[in-house]
């Protein structure tokens, strides 16, 4: 019953804040240039540049991540190096990204359930702008990606197999344990990337995790990443300003 109440009261508040913010701040997409087809996917020179930067910087940082994992049981330093990777890739590709409402971020020492809309693979580098050590909840397929999969393993991020109830239950239990131990988690409640830029219905898992662990929820709105990297492309196809908007934390007490 508490979970149902949370979904009725907390989830609508999150959806309205994220959706209205995304709609108001979304940039008008410009036509992408020089797009070539690779099978059923699309790629241009800008996407190739981003991919090379992401791979090269990620490969270089894997050694520091591995060394950090040997001395840091909580893998906080690994997460911070991953955040640095995201910011560096954006900067070196010439992508402008900003944080709006940074003053609303809780202290890094407080365990928080961060929830954000999910538009493309650019969302993860953009969340690095928060400069918070985070455990990400990702789909298990991401583990197969070069460099990124290694980072997920080294940081001990949570990977869920969609449609597998045992996997979902295990991730739920692990997430609650992490939150209770003082670590923060970032989840994408839509469960997948949007096919058209519109916000999808939120799943209740992240909200139940927050309720079970008693931590606050911080809604995030990521803007511009779908316009930069639309569905069907193997990389970003246009350079547009990106932003991540931090909303006021929501308490689960009394939900």
mmCIF file with all atom_site columns, N, CA, C and O in Angstrom, residues 46 66 70 82 88-89 92-93 109 186 209 227 243 246:
data_model
loop_
_atom_site.group_PDB
_atom_site.id
_atom_site.type_symbol
_atom_site.label_atom_id
_atom_site.label_alt_id
_atom_site.label_comp_id
_atom_site.label_asym_id
_atom_site.label_entity_id
_atom_site.label_seq_id
_atom_site.pdbx_PDB_ins_code
_atom_site.Cartn_x
_atom_site.Cartn_y
_atom_site.Cartn_z
_atom_site.occupancy
_atom_site.B_iso_or_equiv
_atom_site.pdbx_formal_charge
_atom_site.auth_seq_id
_atom_site.auth_comp_id
_atom_site.auth_asym_id
_atom_site.auth_atom_id
_atom_site.pdbx_PDB_model_num
ATOM 1  N N  . UNK A 1 46  ? 30.681 14.243 -37.138 1.00 0.00 ? 46  UNK A N  1
ATOM 2  C CA . UNK A 1 46  ? 30.594 14.676 -35.750 1.00 0.00 ? 46  UNK A CA 1
ATOM 3  C C  . UNK A 1 46  ? 30.437 13.476 -34.811 1.00 0.00 ? 46  UNK A C  1
ATOM 4  O O  . UNK A 1 46  ? 31.082 13.399 -33.762 1.00 0.00 ? 46  UNK A O  1
ATOM 5  N N  . UNK A 1 66  ? 40.974 0.968  -12.647 1.00 0.00 ? 66  UNK A N  1
ATOM 6  C CA . UNK A 1 66  ? 41.324 -0.342 -12.100 1.00 0.00 ? 66  UNK A CA 1
ATOM 7  C C  . UNK A 1 66  ? 42.165 -0.197 -10.839 1.00 0.00 ? 66  UNK A C  1
ATOM 8  O O  . UNK A 1 66  ? 41.924 -0.868 -9.835  1.00 0.00 ? 66  UNK A O  1
ATOM 9  N N  . UNK A 1 70  ? 41.227 -1.123 -6.572  1.00 0.00 ? 70  UNK A N  1
ATOM 10 C CA . UNK A 1 70  ? 42.006 -1.974 -5.675  1.00 0.00 ? 70  UNK A CA 1
ATOM 11 C C  . UNK A 1 70  ? 42.088 -1.406 -4.262  1.00 0.00 ? 70  UNK A C  1
ATOM 12 O O  . UNK A 1 70  ? 42.298 -2.155 -3.298  1.00 0.00 ? 70  UNK A O  1
ATOM 13 N N  . UNK A 1 82  ? 34.905 8.159  -13.717 1.00 0.00 ? 82  UNK A N  1
ATOM 14 C CA . UNK A 1 82  ? 33.920 8.014  -14.788 1.00 0.00 ? 82  UNK A CA 1
ATOM 15 C C  . UNK A 1 82  ? 33.224 9.323  -15.105 1.00 0.00 ? 82  UNK A C  1
ATOM 16 O O  . UNK A 1 82  ? 32.978 9.649  -16.275 1.00 0.00 ? 82  UNK A O  1
ATOM 17 N N  . UNK A 1 88  ? 35.042 15.262 -19.919 1.00 0.00 ? 88  UNK A N  1
ATOM 18 C CA . UNK A 1 88  ? 36.159 15.452 -20.847 1.00 0.00 ? 88  UNK A CA 1
ATOM 19 C C  . UNK A 1 88  ? 35.749 15.163 -22.280 1.00 0.00 ? 88  UNK A C  1
ATOM 20 O O  . UNK A 1 88  ? 36.112 15.893 -23.207 1.00 0.00 ? 88  UNK A O  1
ATOM 21 N N  . UNK A 1 89  ? 34.984 14.107 -22.476 1.00 0.00 ? 89  UNK A N  1
ATOM 22 C CA . UNK A 1 89  ? 34.537 13.757 -23.827 1.00 0.00 ? 89  UNK A CA 1
ATOM 23 C C  . UNK A 1 89  ? 33.665 14.870 -24.405 1.00 0.00 ? 89  UNK A C  1
ATOM 24 O O  . UNK A 1 89  ? 33.820 15.265 -25.573 1.00 0.00 ? 89  UNK A O  1
ATOM 25 N N  . UNK A 1 92  ? 35.983 17.951 -25.191 1.00 0.00 ? 92  UNK A N  1
ATOM 26 C CA . UNK A 1 92  ? 36.900 17.750 -26.314 1.00 0.00 ? 92  UNK A CA 1
ATOM 27 C C  . UNK A 1 92  ? 36.166 17.597 -27.648 1.00 0.00 ? 92  UNK A C  1
ATOM 28 O O  . UNK A 1 92  ? 36.760 17.788 -28.712 1.00 0.00 ? 92  UNK A O  1
ATOM 29 N N  . UNK A 1 93  ? 34.896 17.258 -27.594 1.00 0.00 ? 93  UNK A N  1
ATOM 30 C CA . UNK A 1 93  ? 34.098 17.187 -28.817 1.00 0.00 ? 93  UNK A CA 1
ATOM 31 C C  . UNK A 1 93  ? 33.482 18.541 -29.151 1.00 0.00 ? 93  UNK A C  1
ATOM 32 O O  . UNK A 1 93  ? 32.869 18.711 -30.201 1.00 0.00 ? 93  UNK A O  1
ATOM 33 N N  . UNK A 1 109 ? 27.710 13.883 0.460   1.00 0.00 ? 109 UNK A N  1
ATOM 34 C CA . UNK A 1 109 ? 27.731 12.856 1.509   1.00 0.00 ? 109 UNK A CA 1
ATOM 35 C C  . UNK A 1 109 ? 26.356 12.242 1.774   1.00 0.00 ? 109 UNK A C  1
ATOM 36 O O  . UNK A 1 109 ? 26.259 11.218 2.461   1.00 0.00 ? 109 UNK A O  1
ATOM 37 N N  . UNK A 1 186 ? 21.666 6.712  -9.560  1.00 0.00 ? 186 UNK A N  1
ATOM 38 C CA . UNK A 1 186 ? 20.948 7.408  -10.624 1.00 0.00 ? 186 UNK A CA 1
ATOM 39 C C  . UNK A 1 186 ? 20.222 6.378  -11.478 1.00 0.00 ? 186 UNK A C  1
ATOM 40 O O  . UNK A 1 186 ? 20.832 5.414  -11.951 1.00 0.00 ? 186 UNK A O  1
ATOM 41 N N  . UNK A 1 209 ? 12.500 1.948  -4.365  1.00 0.00 ? 209 UNK A N  1
ATOM 42 C CA . UNK A 1 209 ? 13.838 1.876  -3.761  1.00 0.00 ? 209 UNK A CA 1
ATOM 43 C C  . UNK A 1 209 ? 14.028 3.019  -2.768  1.00 0.00 ? 209 UNK A C  1
ATOM 44 O O  . UNK A 1 209 ? 14.548 2.823  -1.661  1.00 0.00 ? 209 UNK A O  1
ATOM 45 N N  . UNK A 1 227 ? 17.921 15.676 -29.380 1.00 0.00 ? 227 UNK A N  1
ATOM 46 C CA . UNK A 1 227 ? 18.164 16.467 -30.593 1.00 0.00 ? 227 UNK A CA 1
ATOM 47 C C  . UNK A 1 227 ? 19.573 16.207 -31.126 1.00 0.00 ? 227 UNK A C  1
ATOM 48 O O  . UNK A 1 227 ? 19.796 16.195 -32.343 1.00 0.00 ? 227 UNK A O  1
ATOM 49 N N  . UNK A 1 243 ? 21.936 20.502 -21.431 1.00 0.00 ? 243 UNK A N  1
ATOM 50 C CA . UNK A 1 243 ? 21.837 20.954 -20.041 1.00 0.00 ? 243 UNK A CA 1
ATOM 51 C C  . UNK A 1 243 ? 21.198 19.873 -19.197 1.00 0.00 ? 243 UNK A C  1
ATOM 52 O O  . UNK A 1 243 ? 20.472 19.007 -19.698 1.00 0.00 ? 243 UNK A O  1
ATOM 53 N N  . UNK A 1 246 ? 18.457 20.557 -12.291 1.00 0.00 ? 246 UNK A N  1
ATOM 54 C CA . UNK A 1 246 ? 18.244 19.932 -10.983 1.00 0.00 ? 246 UNK A CA 1
ATOM 55 C C  . UNK A 1 246 ? 16.987 20.526 -10.359 1.00 0.00 ? 246 UNK A C  1
ATOM 56 O O  . UNK A 1 246 ? 16.854 21.756 -10.265 1.00 0.00 ? 246 UNK A O  1
#
